[in-house]
Coordinates of C-alpha atoms and ligand atoms in Angstrom, one line a residue:
M30 CA 13.0 -3.8 -18.8
R31 CA 14.4 -6.4 -16.2
T32 CA 15.0 -6.2 -12.5
Q33 CA 15.5 -8.6 -9.6
V34 CA 12.7 -7.4 -7.4
C35 CA 9.7 -5.4 -8.8
I36 CA 8.1 -3.5 -5.9
I37 CA 4.5 -2.5 -6.4
G38 CA 3.6 0.5 -4.1
G39 CA 5.7 3.5 -3.0
G40 CA 4.4 3.7 0.6
P41 CA 6.6 3.0 3.6
S42 CA 6.7 -0.8 3.0
G43 CA 7.8 -0.6 -0.7
L44 CA 10.3 2.2 -0.1
L45 CA 11.9 0.6 3.0
L46 CA 12.3 -2.7 1.2
G47 CA 13.6 -0.9 -1.9
K48 CA 16.3 1.0 0.1
L49 CA 17.4 -2.1 2.1
L50 CA 17.8 -4.2 -1.1
R51 CA 19.6 -1.5 -3.1
N52 CA 22.1 -1.1 -0.2
Q53 CA 23.0 -4.8 -0.9
G54 CA 23.4 -4.2 -4.6
I55 CA 20.1 -5.9 -5.4
D56 CA 18.3 -4.2 -8.3
V57 CA 14.7 -3.0 -7.8
Q58 CA 12.1 -1.1 -9.7
I59 CA 9.3 0.7 -7.7
L60 CA 5.9 1.4 -9.2
E61 CA 3.7 4.0 -7.5
R62 CA 0.2 4.8 -8.7
K63 CA 0.2 8.4 -7.3
T64 CA 2.7 11.3 -7.1
R65 CA 5.3 11.7 -4.4
D66 CA 3.5 14.7 -3.0
Y67 CA 0.2 12.8 -2.8
V68 CA 1.9 9.9 -0.9
L69 CA 3.5 12.5 1.5
G70 CA 0.1 14.2 2.0
R71 CA -1.4 11.2 3.8
I72 CA -1.5 11.7 7.5
R73 CA -0.8 8.6 9.5
A74 CA 0.4 7.6 12.9
G75 CA 4.1 7.7 13.8
V76 CA 4.9 5.6 16.8
L77 CA 7.8 3.4 15.9
E78 CA 8.7 0.1 17.6
V79 CA 12.3 -0.6 18.4
G80 CA 12.4 -3.1 15.5
F81 CA 11.3 -0.4 13.0
V82 CA 13.9 2.1 14.4
E83 CA 16.6 -0.6 13.9
L84 CA 15.5 -1.2 10.3
M85 CA 15.8 2.5 9.6
R86 CA 19.3 2.5 11.0
L87 CA 20.2 -0.6 9.0
A88 CA 18.9 1.1 5.9
G89 CA 21.2 4.1 6.7
I90 CA 18.3 6.6 6.8
A91 CA 17.9 7.2 10.5
E92 CA 19.8 10.5 10.8
R93 CA 16.8 12.8 11.0
M94 CA 14.7 10.3 12.9
D95 CA 17.5 10.0 15.5
K96 CA 17.7 13.8 15.7
E97 CA 14.1 14.9 15.5
G98 CA 12.2 11.9 16.8
F99 CA 10.9 11.9 20.4
T100 CA 11.6 9.0 22.7
H101 CA 8.6 8.0 24.8
A102 CA 9.4 5.9 27.8
G103 CA 5.7 5.0 28.3
T104 CA 2.1 6.0 27.8
S105 CA -0.8 7.2 29.9
I106 CA -4.2 5.5 30.0
S107 CA -7.2 7.1 31.5
L108 CA -10.7 6.1 32.5
N109 CA -12.8 9.3 32.9
D110 CA -10.8 11.4 35.4
E111 CA -8.6 8.5 36.6
I112 CA -5.2 8.2 34.9
F113 CA -2.2 5.9 35.2
H114 CA 1.0 5.3 33.4
V115 CA 2.5 2.2 31.8
D116 CA 6.3 2.5 31.7
F117 CA 7.7 0.7 28.7
V118 CA 11.3 1.2 29.7
E119 CA 10.8 -0.2 33.2
H120 CA 8.9 -3.3 31.9
T121 CA 10.9 -4.0 28.7
G122 CA 14.0 -1.9 28.8
T123 CA 12.9 -0.2 25.6
P124 CA 11.0 3.0 24.7
V125 CA 9.2 3.8 21.4
V126 CA 10.1 6.6 19.1
V127 CA 7.5 9.1 17.9
Y128 CA 8.4 10.2 14.4
G129 CA 5.7 11.0 11.9
Q130 CA 5.1 8.6 9.0
T131 CA 5.2 11.6 6.6
E132 CA 8.7 12.5 7.7
L133 CA 9.8 8.9 7.6
T134 CA 8.4 8.5 4.0
R135 CA 10.1 11.7 3.0
D136 CA 13.5 10.4 4.3
L137 CA 13.0 7.2 2.3
Y138 CA 12.1 9.1 -0.9
D139 CA 15.1 11.4 -0.5
A140 CA 17.5 8.6 0.1
L141 CA 16.2 6.5 -2.8
E142 CA 16.3 9.5 -5.1
A143 CA 19.9 10.4 -4.0
D144 CA 20.8 6.7 -4.8
G145 CA 19.4 7.1 -8.3
A146 CA 16.7 4.4 -7.7
D147 CA 14.0 3.8 -10.3
I148 CA 10.7 4.9 -8.9
H149 CA 8.0 5.2 -11.5
F150 CA 5.2 7.5 -10.3
N151 CA 1.7 8.0 -11.8
V152 CA 1.6 4.5 -13.2
D153 CA -1.8 2.9 -14.1
D154 CA -3.1 -0.5 -14.9
V155 CA -0.5 -2.5 -12.9
V156 CA -1.0 -6.2 -13.7
I157 CA 1.1 -9.1 -12.3
H158 CA 1.8 -11.9 -14.7
D159 CA 2.9 -15.5 -14.2
A160 CA 3.6 -15.2 -10.5
K161 CA 3.5 -19.0 -10.2
S162 CA 6.2 -19.4 -12.9
D163 CA 9.9 -18.9 -12.8
S164 CA 9.7 -15.8 -15.0
P165 CA 7.0 -13.5 -13.6
S166 CA 6.5 -9.9 -14.9
V167 CA 4.6 -6.8 -14.2
T168 CA 3.0 -4.6 -16.8
Y169 CA 1.8 -1.0 -16.3
T170 CA 0.9 2.1 -18.3
K171 CA 2.6 5.4 -18.0
D172 CA 1.7 8.4 -20.2
G173 CA -0.4 6.1 -22.3
V174 CA 2.4 3.7 -23.1
T175 CA 2.4 0.1 -21.7
Q176 CA 5.6 -1.1 -20.2
R177 CA 6.7 -4.6 -19.0
I178 CA 9.2 -5.4 -16.2
G179 CA 10.5 -8.9 -16.1
C180 CA 11.7 -9.9 -12.6
D181 CA 12.7 -12.7 -10.3
Y182 CA 10.3 -11.7 -7.5
I183 CA 7.4 -9.3 -6.9
A184 CA 6.8 -7.5 -3.6
G185 CA 3.2 -6.5 -3.3
C186 CA 3.5 -3.4 -1.1
D187 CA 0.4 -1.6 -2.7
G188 CA -1.7 -1.1 0.4
F189 CA -5.2 -2.3 1.2
H190 CA -6.7 -1.2 -2.1
G191 CA -3.9 -2.4 -4.4
V192 CA -3.9 -5.1 -7.0
S193 CA -1.3 -7.5 -5.5
R194 CA -3.6 -9.3 -3.0
Q195 CA -6.4 -9.6 -5.6
T196 CA -3.9 -11.5 -7.9
I197 CA -4.0 -14.4 -5.5
P198 CA -6.9 -16.6 -6.6
T199 CA -9.8 -16.7 -4.3
T200 CA -9.5 -20.5 -4.1
V201 CA -6.1 -20.0 -2.4
R202 CA -6.7 -16.8 -0.5
R203 CA -8.5 -16.6 2.8
E204 CA -9.4 -13.3 4.4
Y205 CA -10.3 -12.6 8.0
E206 CA -12.0 -9.4 8.8
K207 CA -13.7 -7.5 11.7
L208 CA -15.3 -4.1 11.2
Y209 CA -15.9 -1.9 14.2
P210 CA -19.1 0.1 14.6
F211 CA -17.4 3.5 14.9
G212 CA -14.6 5.6 13.4
W213 CA -11.9 8.0 14.6
L214 CA -12.2 11.7 13.9
G215 CA -8.7 13.1 13.8
V216 CA -7.5 16.7 14.0
L217 CA -4.0 18.0 13.4
S218 CA -3.3 21.4 14.9
E219 CA -0.3 23.7 15.2
T220 CA -0.5 23.7 19.0
P221 CA 1.9 22.3 21.7
P222 CA 0.9 18.7 22.7
V223 CA -1.1 18.6 26.0
H224 CA 1.3 16.1 27.5
H225 CA 4.8 14.9 26.8
E226 CA 3.5 11.3 26.1
L227 CA 0.4 9.9 24.5
I228 CA -2.9 9.7 26.5
Y229 CA -5.3 6.9 25.5
S230 CA -8.6 7.8 27.1
C231 CA -11.7 5.7 27.8
S232 CA -14.6 7.8 28.8
D233 CA -18.4 7.5 29.2
R234 CA -18.7 9.5 26.0
G235 CA -16.3 7.3 24.1
F236 CA -12.6 7.0 23.3
A237 CA -10.1 9.8 22.8
L238 CA -6.4 10.0 22.1
C239 CA -3.9 12.8 22.6
S240 CA -1.0 12.3 20.3
M241 CA 1.6 14.5 18.7
R242 CA 4.0 15.0 15.8
N243 CA 6.4 17.5 17.3
A244 CA 6.7 20.3 19.9
N245 CA 4.2 22.5 18.0
L246 CA 2.1 20.0 16.2
S247 CA -0.5 18.0 18.0
R248 CA -2.7 15.1 16.8
Y249 CA -5.9 14.4 18.6
Y250 CA -8.7 11.8 17.9
I251 CA -12.2 11.1 19.2
Q252 CA -14.3 8.1 18.6
C253 CA -17.2 9.1 16.3
S254 CA -20.1 7.6 14.5
L255 CA -19.5 6.1 11.1
S256 CA -22.2 8.2 9.7
D257 CA -20.5 11.4 10.7
S258 CA -18.6 13.5 8.2
P259 CA -15.7 15.8 9.1
D260 CA -17.8 18.7 8.0
D261 CA -20.3 17.9 10.8
W262 CA -17.6 18.8 13.3
S263 CA -16.6 22.4 13.6
D264 CA -13.2 22.9 15.3
A265 CA -15.1 24.3 18.4
A266 CA -17.3 21.2 18.6
F267 CA -14.3 18.9 18.3
W268 CA -12.3 20.6 21.1
Q269 CA -15.3 20.7 23.3
E270 CA -16.0 16.9 22.9
L271 CA -12.3 16.1 23.3
K272 CA -12.1 18.0 26.6
R273 CA -15.1 16.1 27.9
R274 CA -13.4 12.8 27.2
I275 CA -10.0 13.4 28.8
P276 CA -9.1 13.8 32.5
E277 CA -10.0 17.2 33.8
Q278 CA -6.3 18.2 34.5
F279 CA -5.6 18.0 30.7
A280 CA -9.0 19.4 29.6
D281 CA -8.1 22.5 31.7
T282 CA -4.6 22.9 30.2
I283 CA -5.0 21.8 26.6
V284 CA -4.1 24.5 24.0
T285 CA -6.6 24.5 21.2
G286 CA -6.3 26.2 17.8
P287 CA -7.5 25.9 14.2
S288 CA -7.4 22.4 12.7
I289 CA -5.0 22.1 9.7
E290 CA -6.4 18.7 8.8
K291 CA -9.6 16.9 9.9
S292 CA -10.6 13.5 8.7
I293 CA -12.5 10.3 9.7
A294 CA -11.0 6.8 9.5
P295 CA -13.1 3.7 9.9
L296 CA -11.6 1.0 12.1
R297 CA -10.9 -2.5 10.7
S298 CA -9.0 -5.6 11.5
F299 CA -8.1 -7.6 8.4
V300 CA -5.6 -10.4 7.6
C301 CA -5.1 -12.2 4.3
E302 CA -3.6 -15.7 4.3
P303 CA -1.3 -16.7 2.8
M304 CA 1.0 -13.7 2.2
Q305 CA 2.9 -15.5 -0.6
W306 CA 1.7 -16.9 -3.9
G307 CA 4.5 -18.3 -6.1
R308 CA 6.9 -15.4 -6.6
L309 CA 4.6 -12.8 -5.3
F310 CA 5.1 -11.7 -1.6
L311 CA 2.6 -9.4 0.1
C312 CA 3.8 -6.8 2.7
G313 CA 2.1 -4.2 4.9
D314 CA -1.4 -3.0 4.3
A315 CA -1.7 -5.1 1.2
A316 CA -2.0 -8.1 3.5
H317 CA -3.3 -6.8 6.8
I318 CA -5.0 -3.9 8.6
V319 CA -5.2 -3.1 12.3
P320 CA -7.4 -0.6 14.1
P321 CA -5.1 2.3 15.1
T322 CA -5.5 1.9 18.8
G323 CA -2.1 0.1 19.4
A324 CA -0.3 2.1 16.7
K325 CA 0.7 -1.1 14.9
G326 CA -0.1 -0.2 11.2
L327 CA 3.3 1.0 10.3
N328 CA 5.1 -1.5 12.6
T329 CA 3.4 -4.6 11.2
A330 CA 4.6 -3.4 7.7
A331 CA 8.1 -3.1 9.1
S332 CA 8.2 -6.7 10.4
D333 CA 7.1 -8.0 7.0
I334 CA 9.8 -6.0 5.4
H335 CA 12.3 -7.4 7.9
Y336 CA 11.4 -11.0 7.1
L337 CA 11.2 -10.5 3.3
Y338 CA 14.5 -8.5 3.1
Y339 CA 16.5 -11.2 4.9
A340 CA 14.8 -14.0 2.9
L341 CA 15.6 -12.2 -0.4
L342 CA 19.2 -11.6 0.8
Q343 CA 19.6 -15.3 1.6
H344 CA 18.3 -16.1 -1.8
F345 CA 20.4 -13.7 -3.8
K346 CA 23.6 -14.0 -1.8
D347 CA 23.6 -17.6 -0.6
K348 CA 21.3 -19.2 -3.2
D349 CA 19.2 -20.5 -0.4
S350 CA 15.4 -20.0 -0.8
S351 CA 14.3 -21.5 2.5
G352 CA 13.7 -18.0 3.9
L353 CA 11.4 -17.2 1.0
E354 CA 9.5 -20.4 1.5
A355 CA 9.0 -19.7 5.2
Y356 CA 8.1 -16.0 4.7
S357 CA 4.3 -16.2 4.8
A358 CA 4.2 -18.4 8.0
K359 CA 6.8 -16.3 9.7
A360 CA 5.3 -13.0 8.9
L361 CA 1.8 -14.1 9.8
A362 CA 2.8 -15.5 13.2
R363 CA 3.9 -12.0 14.2
I364 CA 1.0 -10.3 12.5
W365 CA -1.6 -12.2 14.4
K366 CA 0.0 -11.1 17.7
A367 CA -0.2 -7.5 16.6
E368 CA -3.8 -8.1 15.4
R369 CA -4.7 -9.5 18.8
F370 CA -3.1 -6.5 20.7
S371 CA -4.8 -3.9 18.4
W372 CA -8.2 -5.7 18.8
S373 CA -8.0 -6.1 22.5
T374 CA -6.8 -2.5 23.1
T375 CA -9.7 -1.3 20.9
M376 CA -12.2 -3.4 22.9
M377 CA -10.8 -2.2 26.2
L378 CA -11.0 1.5 25.4
H379 CA -14.0 2.2 23.1
R380 CA -17.7 2.5 23.8
F381 CA -19.5 0.0 21.6
P382 CA -23.2 0.7 20.8
E383 CA -24.4 -2.7 22.0
M384 CA -22.7 -2.6 25.4
N385 CA -24.9 -3.4 28.3
D386 CA -24.3 -2.6 32.0
F387 CA -22.4 -5.9 32.4
D388 CA -20.2 -5.1 29.5
L389 CA -19.4 -1.7 30.9
K390 CA -18.4 -3.3 34.3
M391 CA -16.1 -5.7 32.4
Q392 CA -14.5 -2.8 30.6
V393 CA -13.8 -1.0 33.9
A394 CA -12.4 -4.2 35.4
D395 CA -10.2 -4.7 32.4
I396 CA -8.7 -1.2 32.7
H397 CA -8.4 -1.5 36.5
F398 CA -6.6 -4.8 36.2
L399 CA -4.1 -3.1 33.9
R400 CA -3.8 -0.2 36.3
D401 CA -3.1 -2.4 39.4
N402 CA -1.2 -5.4 38.0
A403 CA 2.5 -5.1 37.2
A404 CA 2.4 -8.3 35.1
A405 CA -0.5 -7.0 33.0
Q406 CA 1.4 -3.7 32.5
K407 CA 4.5 -5.7 31.4
V408 CA 2.4 -7.6 28.8
F409 CA 0.9 -4.3 27.6
A410 CA 4.4 -2.8 27.4
Q411 CA 5.9 -5.8 25.5
N412 CA 3.1 -5.6 23.0
Y413 CA 3.3 -1.8 22.6
V414 CA 7.1 -1.7 22.0
G415 CA 6.7 -4.7 19.7
V416 CA 7.3 -8.4 20.2
P417 CA 10.7 -9.6 18.9
Y418 CA 11.0 -10.3 15.1
Ligands
APR14 N1 -0.1 0.3 -8.4 C1 0.9 1.0 -7.9 N2 0.8 1.5 -6.6 C2 -0.3 1.3 -5.9 C3 -1.4 0.6 -6.4 C4 -1.3 0.0 -7.7 N3 -2.3 -0.7 -8.3 N4 -2.4 0.5 -5.5 C5 -1.9 1.2 -4.5 N5 -0.6 1.7 -4.7 C6 0.2 2.5 -3.8 C7 -0.6 3.6 -3.0 O1 -0.8 4.8 -3.8 C8 0.4 3.8 -1.8 O2 1.3 4.8 -2.0 O3 0.8 1.7 -2.9 C9 1.1 2.4 -1.7 C10 0.8 1.7 -0.5 O4 1.1 2.4 0.7 P1 0.4 2.3 2.1 O5 -1.1 2.2 1.8 O6 0.9 3.4 2.9 O7 0.8 0.9 2.6 P2 2.2 0.4 3.2 O8 3.4 0.9 2.5 O9 2.1 -1.1 3.4 O10 2.3 1.1 4.6 C11 1.7 0.5 5.8 O11 1.7 2.7 6.5 O12 0.2 3.8 5.1 C12 0.4 3.3 6.4 O13 -1.8 2.7 7.3 C13 -0.6 2.3 6.7 O14 0.4 2.5 8.7 C14 0.3 1.6 7.6 C15 1.6 1.5 6.9
PHB15 C1 -1.1 9.2 15.9 O1 -0.3 10.0 16.4 O2 -1.7 9.5 14.8 C2 -1.4 8.0 16.6 C3 -0.7 7.6 17.7 C4 -1.0 6.4 18.4 C5 -2.0 5.6 17.9 C6 -2.8 6.0 16.8 C7 -2.5 7.2 16.1 O3 -2.3 4.5 18.6

């Protein structure tokens, strides 16, 4: 088998790249380790920067997002019972769109399948060969049979635990990481959201977030200990703790109900440099992870796809490889900004075990500065809606 771009990973990164390239007549093969239903079963954030929204439109798959997504003009931030609003539209002219990653991934799968794209599910033993040569290939096994795909380029879109990043020799690869001493316990419930926008809440008992998927599907999180398991938290205990961490006006009005999903995610900042090795290009979670506080996971994947898509287009249409050569530096320059925003927002809103009284005063001053200073709010808004590509 031969293709122009072999895409490893059928998550949002791989699917979006695949759709964009196919629209330009560039041939792709997509390899996914799991099933479509498994990929769609993962619950992830769904706050889309304007750049992501535009890529979905460019890919021709924005119809449902434009119809069913919610436009959020800003967000609320609270410190115990105090609450203030940061207006994205006022400060940047741009809102964000709330549209669940599950829905977005479903739209991508539907569009690719309608196109007749080659997506190989349930593949094992994916190995990248000769990435530093002019004729790389990827082998995998499916139903016990080994297959080989020869290609021009490989897009490593296989997430944090994939094989692509590991293919870059450790002599070349440098990894930067920060682990945070807590996790987020998330609950999905078929209840109306407590507020029409998100509420990021810093409280003496730890962080909480009120988010949503649609008018009758809410997503809430509380900061928890890394040693906790979701089974330690009954629904009643979760709601009680959430209510203690959000301003009273919302604690009094929140509609609670049975959880339909409950899970704990650890928080991590991670970047791999470089994001290119020969003809292998890393995108999305394969190259970097952010803590979820700024909702940047999916959006950082989108900016990689933007850069790689235009670089591949330039190569295949204009025979100009300068975009491909610049990919890693360009993508990383934006990634580090998103890393900084996600890290600083995490620091501003969470309770760290080692914090002393001075640290606590600094945290309050940080939040009050944002509350009281229009320039600080503008910077926050610019980061939240996404810095330009
Ligand atoms: N071979 C083939 N596929 C693989 C392999 C492998 N060896 N390893 C992992 N995969 C698949 C996973 O099963 C997954 O479906 O690659 C896909 C990677 O998808 P994500 O982890 O979602 O990463 P990405 O597409 O970069 O999306 C980034 O979406 O999932 C969120 O938290 C993530 O928000 C971030 C964004
Ligand atoms: C979510 O809705 O799951 C969500 C929203 C915003 C975040 C993180 C998660 O910052």
